[in-house]
Short mmCIF file of C-alpha atoms and ligand atoms in Angstrom, two decimals:
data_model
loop_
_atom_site.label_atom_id
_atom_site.label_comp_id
_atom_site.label_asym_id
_atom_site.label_seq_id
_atom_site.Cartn_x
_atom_site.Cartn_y
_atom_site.Cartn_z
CA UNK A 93 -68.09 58.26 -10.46
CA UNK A 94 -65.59 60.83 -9.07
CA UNK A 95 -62.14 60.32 -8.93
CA UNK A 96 -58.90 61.58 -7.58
CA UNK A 97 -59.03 64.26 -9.90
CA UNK A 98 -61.84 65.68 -8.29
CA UNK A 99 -60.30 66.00 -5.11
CA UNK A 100 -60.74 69.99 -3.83
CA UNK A 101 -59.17 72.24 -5.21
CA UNK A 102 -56.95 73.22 -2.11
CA UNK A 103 -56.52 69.63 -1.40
CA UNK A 104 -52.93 69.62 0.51
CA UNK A 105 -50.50 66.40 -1.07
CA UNK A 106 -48.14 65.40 0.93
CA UNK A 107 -45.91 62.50 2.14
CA UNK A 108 -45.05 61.28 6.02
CA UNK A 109 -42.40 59.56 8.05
CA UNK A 110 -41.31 59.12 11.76
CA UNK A 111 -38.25 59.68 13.79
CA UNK A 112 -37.03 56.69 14.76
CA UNK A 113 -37.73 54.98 11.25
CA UNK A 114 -35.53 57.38 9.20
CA UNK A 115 -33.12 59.47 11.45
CA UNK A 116 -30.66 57.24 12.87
CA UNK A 117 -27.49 59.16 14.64
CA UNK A 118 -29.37 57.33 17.78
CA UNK A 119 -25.86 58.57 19.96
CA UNK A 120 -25.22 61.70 17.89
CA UNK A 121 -25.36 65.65 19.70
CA UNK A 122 -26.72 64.37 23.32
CA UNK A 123 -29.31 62.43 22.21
CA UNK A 124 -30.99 60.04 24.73
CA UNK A 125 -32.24 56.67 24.56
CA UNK A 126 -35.44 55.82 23.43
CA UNK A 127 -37.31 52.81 24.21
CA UNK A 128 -37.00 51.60 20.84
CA UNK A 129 -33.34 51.70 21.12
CA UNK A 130 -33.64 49.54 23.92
CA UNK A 131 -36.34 46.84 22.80
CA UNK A 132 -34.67 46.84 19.48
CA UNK A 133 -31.64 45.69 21.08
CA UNK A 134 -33.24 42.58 22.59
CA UNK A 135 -32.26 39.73 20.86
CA UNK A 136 -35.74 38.13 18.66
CA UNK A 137 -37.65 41.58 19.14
CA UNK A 138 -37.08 42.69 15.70
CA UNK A 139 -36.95 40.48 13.21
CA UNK A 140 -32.61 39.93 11.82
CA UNK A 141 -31.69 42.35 14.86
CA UNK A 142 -32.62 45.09 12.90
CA UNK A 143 -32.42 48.61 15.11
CA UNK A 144 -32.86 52.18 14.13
CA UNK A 145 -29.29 53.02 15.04
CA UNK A 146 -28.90 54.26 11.53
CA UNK A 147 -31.93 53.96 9.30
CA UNK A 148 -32.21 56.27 6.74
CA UNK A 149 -29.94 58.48 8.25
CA UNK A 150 -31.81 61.10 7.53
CA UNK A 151 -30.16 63.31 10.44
CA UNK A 152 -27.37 64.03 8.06
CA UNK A 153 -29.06 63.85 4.66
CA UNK A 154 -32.18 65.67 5.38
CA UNK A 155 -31.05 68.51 2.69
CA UNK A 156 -31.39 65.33 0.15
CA UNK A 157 -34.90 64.14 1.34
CA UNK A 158 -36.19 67.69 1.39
CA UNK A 159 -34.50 67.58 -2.31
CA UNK A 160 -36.55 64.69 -3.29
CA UNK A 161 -39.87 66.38 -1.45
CA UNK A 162 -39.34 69.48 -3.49
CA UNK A 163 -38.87 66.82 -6.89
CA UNK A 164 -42.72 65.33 -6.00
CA UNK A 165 -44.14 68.93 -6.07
CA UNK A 166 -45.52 68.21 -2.13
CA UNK A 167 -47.45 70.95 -0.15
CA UNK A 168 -46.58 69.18 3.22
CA UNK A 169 -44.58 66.75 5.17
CA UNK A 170 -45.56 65.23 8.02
CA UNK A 171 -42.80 63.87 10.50
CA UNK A 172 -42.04 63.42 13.72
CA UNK A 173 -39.85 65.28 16.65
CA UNK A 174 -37.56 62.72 18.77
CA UNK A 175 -38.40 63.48 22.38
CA UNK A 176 -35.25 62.00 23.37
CA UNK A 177 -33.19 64.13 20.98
CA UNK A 178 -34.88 67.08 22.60
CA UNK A 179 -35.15 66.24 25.94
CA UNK A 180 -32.64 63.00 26.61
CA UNK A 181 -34.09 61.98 30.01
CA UNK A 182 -37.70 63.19 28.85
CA UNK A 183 -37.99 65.43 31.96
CA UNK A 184 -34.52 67.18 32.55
CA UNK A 185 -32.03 69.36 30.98
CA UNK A 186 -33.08 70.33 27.03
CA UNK A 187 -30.52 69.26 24.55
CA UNK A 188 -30.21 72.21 22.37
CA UNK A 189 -28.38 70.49 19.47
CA UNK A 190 -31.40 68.53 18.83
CA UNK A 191 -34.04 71.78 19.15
CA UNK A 192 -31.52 72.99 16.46
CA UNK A 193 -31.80 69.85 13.99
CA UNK A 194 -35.82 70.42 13.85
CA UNK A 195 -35.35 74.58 13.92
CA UNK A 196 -33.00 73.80 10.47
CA UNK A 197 -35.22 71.06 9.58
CA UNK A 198 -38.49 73.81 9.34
CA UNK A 199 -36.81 76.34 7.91
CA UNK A 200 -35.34 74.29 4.84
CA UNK A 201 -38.58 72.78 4.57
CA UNK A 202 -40.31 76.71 4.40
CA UNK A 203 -37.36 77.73 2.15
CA UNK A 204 -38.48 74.75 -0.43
CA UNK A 205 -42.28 75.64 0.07
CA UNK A 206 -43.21 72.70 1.93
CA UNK A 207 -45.34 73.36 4.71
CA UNK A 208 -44.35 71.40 7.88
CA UNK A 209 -46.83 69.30 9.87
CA UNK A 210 -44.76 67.69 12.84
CA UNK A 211 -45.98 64.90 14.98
CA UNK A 212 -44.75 64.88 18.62
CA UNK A 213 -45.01 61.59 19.84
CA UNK A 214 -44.40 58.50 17.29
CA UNK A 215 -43.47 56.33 19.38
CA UNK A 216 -39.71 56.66 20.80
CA UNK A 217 -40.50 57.72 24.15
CA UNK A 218 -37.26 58.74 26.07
CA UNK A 219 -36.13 55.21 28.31
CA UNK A 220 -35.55 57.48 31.15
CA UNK A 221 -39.68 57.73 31.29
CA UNK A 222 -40.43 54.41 30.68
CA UNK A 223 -37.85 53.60 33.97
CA UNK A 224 -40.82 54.86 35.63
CA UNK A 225 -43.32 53.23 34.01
CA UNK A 226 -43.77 54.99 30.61
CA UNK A 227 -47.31 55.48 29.98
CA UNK A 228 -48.56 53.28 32.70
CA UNK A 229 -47.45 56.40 34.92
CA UNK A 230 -49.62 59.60 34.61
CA UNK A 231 -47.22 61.43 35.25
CA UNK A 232 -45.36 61.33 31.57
CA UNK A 233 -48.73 62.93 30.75
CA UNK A 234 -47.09 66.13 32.20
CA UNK A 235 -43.62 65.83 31.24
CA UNK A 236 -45.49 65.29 27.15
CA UNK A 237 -47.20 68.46 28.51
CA UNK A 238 -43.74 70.40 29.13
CA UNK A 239 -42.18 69.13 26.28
CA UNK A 240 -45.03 70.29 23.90
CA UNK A 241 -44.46 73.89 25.84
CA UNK A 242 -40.83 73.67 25.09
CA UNK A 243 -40.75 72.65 21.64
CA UNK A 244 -43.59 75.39 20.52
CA UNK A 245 -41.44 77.69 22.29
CA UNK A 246 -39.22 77.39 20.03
CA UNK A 247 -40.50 76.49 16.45
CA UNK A 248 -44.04 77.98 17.14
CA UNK A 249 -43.17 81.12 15.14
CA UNK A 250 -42.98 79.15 11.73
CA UNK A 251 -45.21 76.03 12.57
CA UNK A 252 -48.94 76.83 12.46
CA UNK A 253 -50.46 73.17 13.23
CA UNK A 254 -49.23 70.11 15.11
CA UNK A 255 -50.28 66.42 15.76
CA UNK A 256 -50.03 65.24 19.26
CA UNK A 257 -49.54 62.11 19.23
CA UNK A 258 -49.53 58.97 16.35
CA UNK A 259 -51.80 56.44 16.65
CA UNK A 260 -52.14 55.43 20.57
CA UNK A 261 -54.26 52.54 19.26
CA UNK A 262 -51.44 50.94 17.97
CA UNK A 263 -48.73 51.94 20.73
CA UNK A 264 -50.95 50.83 22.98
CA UNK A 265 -51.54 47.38 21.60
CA UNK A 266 -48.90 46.62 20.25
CA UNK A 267 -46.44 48.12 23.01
CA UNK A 268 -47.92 47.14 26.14
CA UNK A 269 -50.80 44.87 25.69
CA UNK A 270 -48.93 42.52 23.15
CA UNK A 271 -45.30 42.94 23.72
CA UNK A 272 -44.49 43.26 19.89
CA UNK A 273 -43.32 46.83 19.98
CA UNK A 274 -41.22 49.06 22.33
CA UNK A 275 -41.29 48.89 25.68
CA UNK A 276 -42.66 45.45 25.02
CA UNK A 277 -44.98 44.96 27.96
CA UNK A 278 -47.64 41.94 27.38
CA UNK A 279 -50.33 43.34 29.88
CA UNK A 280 -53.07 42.60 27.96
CA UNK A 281 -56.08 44.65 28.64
CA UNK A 282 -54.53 45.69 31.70
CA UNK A 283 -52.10 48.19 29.31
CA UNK A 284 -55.58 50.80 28.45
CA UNK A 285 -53.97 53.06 31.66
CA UNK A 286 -51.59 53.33 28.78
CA UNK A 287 -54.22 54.40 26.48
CA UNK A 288 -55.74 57.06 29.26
CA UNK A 289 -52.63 58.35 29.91
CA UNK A 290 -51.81 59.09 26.06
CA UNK A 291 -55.16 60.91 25.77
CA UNK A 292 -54.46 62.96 28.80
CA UNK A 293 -50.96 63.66 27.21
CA UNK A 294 -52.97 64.61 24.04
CA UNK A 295 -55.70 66.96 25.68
CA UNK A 296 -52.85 68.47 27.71
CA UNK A 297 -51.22 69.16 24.93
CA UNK A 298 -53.96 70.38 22.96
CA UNK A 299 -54.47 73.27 25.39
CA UNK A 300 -50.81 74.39 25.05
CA UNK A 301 -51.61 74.39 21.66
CA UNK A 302 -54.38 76.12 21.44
CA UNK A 303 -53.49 79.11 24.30
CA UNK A 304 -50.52 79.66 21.64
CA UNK A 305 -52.73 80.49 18.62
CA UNK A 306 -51.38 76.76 17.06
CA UNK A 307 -53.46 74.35 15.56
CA UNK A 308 -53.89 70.96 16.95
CA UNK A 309 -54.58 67.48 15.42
CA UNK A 310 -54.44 63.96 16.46
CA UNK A 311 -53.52 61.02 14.03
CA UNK A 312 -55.79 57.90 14.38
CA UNK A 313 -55.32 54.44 13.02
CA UNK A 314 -58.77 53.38 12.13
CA UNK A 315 -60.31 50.63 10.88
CA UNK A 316 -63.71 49.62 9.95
CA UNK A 317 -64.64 46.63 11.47
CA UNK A 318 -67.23 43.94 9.52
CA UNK A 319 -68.30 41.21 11.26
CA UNK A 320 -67.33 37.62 10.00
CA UNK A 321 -71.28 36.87 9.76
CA UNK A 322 -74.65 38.14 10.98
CA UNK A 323 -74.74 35.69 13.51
CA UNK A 324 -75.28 37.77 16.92
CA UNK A 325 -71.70 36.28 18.49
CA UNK A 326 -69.62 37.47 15.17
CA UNK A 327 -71.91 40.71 15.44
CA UNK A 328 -70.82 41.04 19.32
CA UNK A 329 -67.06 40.34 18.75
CA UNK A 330 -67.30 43.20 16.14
CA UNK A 331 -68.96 45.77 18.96
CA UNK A 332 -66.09 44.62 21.04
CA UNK A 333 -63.09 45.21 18.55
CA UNK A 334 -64.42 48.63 16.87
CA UNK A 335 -64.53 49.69 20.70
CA UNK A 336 -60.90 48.90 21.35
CA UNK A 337 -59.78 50.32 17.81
CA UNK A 338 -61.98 52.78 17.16
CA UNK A 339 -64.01 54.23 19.61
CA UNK A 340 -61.50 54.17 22.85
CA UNK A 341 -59.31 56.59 21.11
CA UNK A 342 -61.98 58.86 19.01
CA UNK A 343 -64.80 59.28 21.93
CA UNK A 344 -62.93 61.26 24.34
CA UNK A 345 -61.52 63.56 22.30
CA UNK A 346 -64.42 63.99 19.82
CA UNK A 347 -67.51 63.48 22.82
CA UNK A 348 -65.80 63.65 25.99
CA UNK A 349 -66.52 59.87 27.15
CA UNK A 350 -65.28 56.51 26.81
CA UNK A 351 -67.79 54.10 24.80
CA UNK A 352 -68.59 50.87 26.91
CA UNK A 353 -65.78 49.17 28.23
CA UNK A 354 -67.46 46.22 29.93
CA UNK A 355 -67.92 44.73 26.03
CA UNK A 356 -64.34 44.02 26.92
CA UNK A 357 -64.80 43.25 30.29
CA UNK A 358 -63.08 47.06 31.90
CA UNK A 359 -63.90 49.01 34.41
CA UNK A 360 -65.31 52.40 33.30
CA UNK A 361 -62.46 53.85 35.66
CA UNK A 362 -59.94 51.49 33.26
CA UNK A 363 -58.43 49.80 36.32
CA UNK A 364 -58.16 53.42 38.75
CA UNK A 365 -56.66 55.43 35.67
CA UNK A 366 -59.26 57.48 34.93
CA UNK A 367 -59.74 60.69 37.75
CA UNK A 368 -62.33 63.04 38.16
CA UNK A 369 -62.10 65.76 35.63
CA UNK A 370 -59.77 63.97 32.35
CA UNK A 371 -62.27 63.77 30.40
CA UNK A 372 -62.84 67.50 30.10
CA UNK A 373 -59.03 67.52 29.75
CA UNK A 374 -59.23 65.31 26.99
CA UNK A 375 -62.18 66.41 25.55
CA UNK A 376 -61.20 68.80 22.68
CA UNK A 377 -64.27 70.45 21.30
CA UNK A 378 -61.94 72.50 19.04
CA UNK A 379 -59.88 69.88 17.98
CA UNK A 380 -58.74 71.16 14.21
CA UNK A 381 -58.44 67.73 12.68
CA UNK A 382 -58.36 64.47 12.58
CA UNK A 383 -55.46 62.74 11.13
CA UNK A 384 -56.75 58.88 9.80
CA UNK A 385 -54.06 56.96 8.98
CA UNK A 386 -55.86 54.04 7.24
CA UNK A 387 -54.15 50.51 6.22
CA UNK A 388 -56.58 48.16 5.92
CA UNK A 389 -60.59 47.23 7.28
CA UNK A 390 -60.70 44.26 10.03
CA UNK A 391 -62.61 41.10 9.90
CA UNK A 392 -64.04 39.90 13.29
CA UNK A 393 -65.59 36.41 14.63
CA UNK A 394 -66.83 35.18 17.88
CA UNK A 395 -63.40 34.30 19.78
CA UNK A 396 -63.03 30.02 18.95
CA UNK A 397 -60.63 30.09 22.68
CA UNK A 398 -60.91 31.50 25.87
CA UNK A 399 -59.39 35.05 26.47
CA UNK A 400 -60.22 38.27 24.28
CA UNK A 401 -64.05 38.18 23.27
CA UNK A 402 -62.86 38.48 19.36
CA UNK A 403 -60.93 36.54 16.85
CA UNK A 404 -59.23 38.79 13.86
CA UNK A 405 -59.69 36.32 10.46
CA UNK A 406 -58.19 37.25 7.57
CA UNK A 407 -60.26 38.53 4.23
CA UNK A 408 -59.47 36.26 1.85
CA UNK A 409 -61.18 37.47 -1.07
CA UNK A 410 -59.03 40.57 -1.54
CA UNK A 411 -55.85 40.94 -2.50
CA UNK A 412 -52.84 41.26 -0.20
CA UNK A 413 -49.25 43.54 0.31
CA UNK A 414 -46.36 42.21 0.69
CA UNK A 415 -47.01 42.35 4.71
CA UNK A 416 -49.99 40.11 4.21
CA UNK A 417 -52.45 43.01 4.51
CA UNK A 418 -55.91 42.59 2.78
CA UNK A 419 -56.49 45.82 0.19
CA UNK A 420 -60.16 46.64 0.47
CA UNK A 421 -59.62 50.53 -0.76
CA UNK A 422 -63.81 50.89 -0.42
CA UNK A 423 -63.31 50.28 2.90
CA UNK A 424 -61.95 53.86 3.26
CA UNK A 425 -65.24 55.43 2.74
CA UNK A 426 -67.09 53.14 4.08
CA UNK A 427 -64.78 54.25 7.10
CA UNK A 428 -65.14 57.84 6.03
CA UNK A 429 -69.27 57.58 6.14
CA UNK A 430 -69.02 55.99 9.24
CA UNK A 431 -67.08 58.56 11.09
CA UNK A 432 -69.67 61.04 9.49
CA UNK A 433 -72.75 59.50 10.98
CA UNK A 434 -71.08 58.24 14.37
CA UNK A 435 -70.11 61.60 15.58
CA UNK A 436 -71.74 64.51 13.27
CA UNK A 437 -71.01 67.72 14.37
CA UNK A 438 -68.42 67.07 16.57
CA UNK A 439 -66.31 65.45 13.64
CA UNK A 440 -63.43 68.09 13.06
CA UNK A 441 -62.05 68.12 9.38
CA UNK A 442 -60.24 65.18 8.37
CA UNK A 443 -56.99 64.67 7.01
CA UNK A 444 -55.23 60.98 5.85
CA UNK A 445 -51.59 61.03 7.63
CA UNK A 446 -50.50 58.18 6.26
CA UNK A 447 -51.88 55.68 3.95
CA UNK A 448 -49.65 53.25 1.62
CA UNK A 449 -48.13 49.58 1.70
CA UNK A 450 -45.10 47.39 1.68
CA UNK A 451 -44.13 46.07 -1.81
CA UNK A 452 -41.10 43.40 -2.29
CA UNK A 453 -38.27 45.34 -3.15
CA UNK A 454 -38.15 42.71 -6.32
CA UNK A 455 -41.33 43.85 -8.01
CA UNK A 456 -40.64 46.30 -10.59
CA UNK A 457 -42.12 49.06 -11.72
CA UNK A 458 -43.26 49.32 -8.36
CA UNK A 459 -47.25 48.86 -9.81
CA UNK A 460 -48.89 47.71 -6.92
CA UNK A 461 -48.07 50.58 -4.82
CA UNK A 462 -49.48 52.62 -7.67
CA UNK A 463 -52.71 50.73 -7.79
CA UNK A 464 -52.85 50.95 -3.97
CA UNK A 465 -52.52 55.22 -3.90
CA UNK A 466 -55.19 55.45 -6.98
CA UNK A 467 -57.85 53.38 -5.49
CA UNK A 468 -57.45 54.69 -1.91
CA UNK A 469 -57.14 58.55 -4.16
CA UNK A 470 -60.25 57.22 -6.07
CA UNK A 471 -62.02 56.15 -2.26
CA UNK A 472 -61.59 58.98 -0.84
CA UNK A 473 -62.71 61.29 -3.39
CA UNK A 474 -65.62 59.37 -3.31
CA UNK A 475 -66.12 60.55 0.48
CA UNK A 476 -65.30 64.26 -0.60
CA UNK A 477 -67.98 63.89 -3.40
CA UNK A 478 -70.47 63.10 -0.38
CA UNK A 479 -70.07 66.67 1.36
CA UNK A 480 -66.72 65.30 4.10
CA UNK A 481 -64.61 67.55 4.32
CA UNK A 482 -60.78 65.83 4.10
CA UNK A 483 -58.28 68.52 3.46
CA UNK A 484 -55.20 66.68 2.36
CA UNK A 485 -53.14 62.85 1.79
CA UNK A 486 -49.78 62.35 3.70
CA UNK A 487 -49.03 58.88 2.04
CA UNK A 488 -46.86 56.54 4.07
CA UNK A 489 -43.76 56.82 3.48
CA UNK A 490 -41.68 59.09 1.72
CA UNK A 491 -38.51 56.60 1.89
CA UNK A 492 -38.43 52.76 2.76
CA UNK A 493 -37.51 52.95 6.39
CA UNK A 494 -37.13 51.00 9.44
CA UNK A 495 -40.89 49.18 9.86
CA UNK A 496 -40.91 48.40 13.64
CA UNK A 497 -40.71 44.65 14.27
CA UNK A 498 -39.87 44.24 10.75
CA UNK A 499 -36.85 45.77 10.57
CA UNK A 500 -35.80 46.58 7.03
CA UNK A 501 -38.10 44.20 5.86
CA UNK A 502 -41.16 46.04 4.51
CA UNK A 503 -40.55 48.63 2.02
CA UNK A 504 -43.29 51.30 2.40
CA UNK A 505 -41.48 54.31 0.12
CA UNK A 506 -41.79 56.25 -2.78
CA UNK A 507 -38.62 55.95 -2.92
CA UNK A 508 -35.93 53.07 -2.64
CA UNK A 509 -33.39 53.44 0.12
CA UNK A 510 -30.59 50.89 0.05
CA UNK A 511 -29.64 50.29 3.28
CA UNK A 512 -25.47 49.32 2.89
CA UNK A 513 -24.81 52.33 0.68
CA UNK A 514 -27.99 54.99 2.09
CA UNK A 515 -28.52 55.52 -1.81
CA UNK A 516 -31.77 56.91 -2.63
CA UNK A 517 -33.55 55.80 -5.98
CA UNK A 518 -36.89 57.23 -6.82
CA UNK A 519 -39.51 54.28 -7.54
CA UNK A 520 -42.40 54.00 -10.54
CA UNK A 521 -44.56 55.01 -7.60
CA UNK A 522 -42.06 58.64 -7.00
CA UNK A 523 -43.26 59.57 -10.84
CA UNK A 524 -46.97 58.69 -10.64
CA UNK A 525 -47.40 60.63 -7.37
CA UNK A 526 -45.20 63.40 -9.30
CA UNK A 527 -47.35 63.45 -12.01
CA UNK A 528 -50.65 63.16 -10.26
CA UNK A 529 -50.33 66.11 -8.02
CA UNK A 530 -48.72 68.13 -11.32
CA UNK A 531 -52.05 67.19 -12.99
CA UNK A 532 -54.58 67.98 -10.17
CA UNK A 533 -53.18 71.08 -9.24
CA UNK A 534 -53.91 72.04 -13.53
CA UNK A 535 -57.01 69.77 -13.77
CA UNK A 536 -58.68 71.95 -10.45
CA UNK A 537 -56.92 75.39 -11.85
CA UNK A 538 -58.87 75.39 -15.12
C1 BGC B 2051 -47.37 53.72 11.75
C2 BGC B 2051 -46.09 53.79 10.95
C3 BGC B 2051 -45.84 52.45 10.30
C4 BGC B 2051 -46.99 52.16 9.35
C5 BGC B 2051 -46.86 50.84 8.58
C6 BGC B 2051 -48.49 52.98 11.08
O1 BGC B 2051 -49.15 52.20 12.01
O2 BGC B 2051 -47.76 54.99 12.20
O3 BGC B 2051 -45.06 54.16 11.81
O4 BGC B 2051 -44.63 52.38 9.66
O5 BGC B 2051 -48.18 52.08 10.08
O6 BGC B 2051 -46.86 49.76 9.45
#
């Protein structure tokens, strides 16, 4: 059975993190507000009034991170660019102290050997859009558009490939259909303008890429979805959640059209958002890869109360994280396979941007962090083994960090960050990683 070890030979190992969970200095150099400076300072949105103010501080220790990068031997780092350090308002004046933090970020990360793969969007869009409606308004399509412009401008020399955006799934949901992220809207299904709006941003985007020579990805949370049962209402729900998971977010870029809404009861036009001609703009035939970042598969019933046509039940039979999360690692080929024979040809190369999990700070060495990066290793070079072509593994996250809604709560890192003293201590899982890309790098040389 092949294993992590017989991952390609120019497999790329890396490690990932995001703006507003690790940079703090949320006032320093002209830096704007983001919304999750604002929802953060609601009282009850995150749990102990946890905010990013500070984080990892990261802003000012950066040369100590990219230190502890250089230690695990990684080819790449994937983070994110704070549109609201760049641009404070997200549409006026440029803040050129914050340009400058990313143009010294990329170079020190080029000077250690480490290849940087930045995100644009994670999340932390500037407040001054969201006063206008945030993604619900097309028009922060364009100003994402201007800012991509600006930004490659600028660090476009020395940065070959980008990611659009992270995970509009999950921004989506959680930050305007739910209310349990930033900007904390609870429009329900009426939040998928949101989701149109982020796809424009990313096929804008795309094309600014792409007329500049750059490379562009997008990063994905997907899940596979199993029904609860063969019975044809579990089967149903399960049609219904893989479409708002999956296949709202992967279609349009991959085939140029939305799957069928009306399984969750929206219009094709997804309530006026969607005008004659996006989906060409979002349509990117030469997308150059598809960033998964995989957690965990999802387990879907018929709904038991009135309201969405699905109920999400837990797996019971395998194990959990510390966040409650079931660890199926199989599931990531099965996902793998899936995105194979669902969209063929048009599948671009594949990359995992972040996969990991939250262990109690308490358990020591650290093991179930390891088991969690071998198995998912050992998954997905059981996809590779089957002729897909996944190029590298950004595992989430490089340092405990600020984890949304749960403030300091979960610890996703390789390495320990104690949040009263910002003292970093590499964990068991630091070594392994260490260790394992020391050995595949000689394993695939021989
Ligand atoms: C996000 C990360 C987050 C991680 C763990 C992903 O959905 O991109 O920002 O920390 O999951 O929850």
């Amino acid at each position: 059975m092949p294993d992590r070890f017989d991952l390609p030979a120019d497999f790329r190992w890396g490690a990932a993190t995001a703006a507003y969970q690790i940079e703090g200095a949320a006032d320093e150099d002209g830096r704007g507000p983001s919304v999750w400076d604002t929802f953060a300072a609601r009282p009850g949105a995150v749990r102990d009034g946890h905010t990013g103010a500070v984080a990892c501080d990261h802003y000012h220790r950066w040369p100590e991170d990219i230190a502890l990068m250089q230690g695990l031997g990684l080819d790449g780092y994937r983070f994110s660019l704070a549109w609201p350090r760049i641009r404070p308002t997200g549409a006026g004046p440029v803040n050129p102290a914050g340009l400058a933090f990313y143009d010294r970020l990329v170079d020190a990360l080029l000077g250690a050997g480490i290849t940087p793969l930045p995100t644009l969007f994670h999340w932390d869009l500037p407040q001054a859009l969201e006063d206008h409606g945030g993604w619900l308004n097309r028009d922060t399509a364009h100003r994402f558009a201007d800012y991509t412009a600006l930004v490659t401008d600028r660090l476009g020399d020395r940065v070959p490939t980008w990611i659009t955006l992270n995970e509009p799934f999950v921004h989506t949901v959680f930050g305007y259909a739910l209310g349990t992220h930033a900007p904390g809207r609870t429009l329900m299904f009426e939040a998928l303008p949101a989701a149109h709006h982020q796809l424009l941003a990313h096929g804008l985007a795309a094309s600014i890429l792409h007329e500049r020579g750059l490379e562009a990805m997008l990063s994905n949370n997907l899940t596979p979805v199993e029904p609860a049962s063969q019975d044809p209402a579990d089967l149903a729900a399960a049609s219904a959640y893989d479409t708002l998971h999956n296949r709202l977010f992967t279609d349009p870029v991959l085939l140029g059209r939305y799957p069928d809404l009306s399984l969750l009861g929206v219009p094709d036009d997804i309530f006026g958002a969607v005008r004659p001609g996006d989906l060409d703009l979002i349509h990117t035939p030469g997308l150059d890869g598809l960033g998964l970042n995989f957690y965990n598969p999802t387990r879907v019933a018929a709904p038991t109360a009135p309201g969405l046509p699905f109920d999400l039940v837990d797996i019971p039979e395998a194990p959990h994280t510390a966040f409650g999360w079931p660890v199926v690692p199989d599931a990531l080929t099965t996902l793998l396979l899936h995105l194979r024979d669902t969209y063929g040809k048009a599948l671009p190369p594949l990359t995992i941007t972040e996969n990991g999990c939250s262990v109690d700070e308490s358990t020591t060495p650290d093991q179930p962090r390891i088991d969690f990066m071998s198995a998912h290793l050992d998954a997905l070079a059981r996809a590779t083994a089957e002729g897909i072509d996944v190029r590298g593994y950004y595992t989430w996250s490089l340092l405990d960090n600020f984890e949304w809604a749960e403030g300091y709560h979960q610890r996703f890192g390789l390495v320990h960050v104690d949040f009263a003293t910002q003292h970093r201590t590499p964990k068991a899982s630091y070594t392994w990683y260490r260790d394992l890309i020391a050995a595949h790098r000689l394993y695939r040389a021989r």
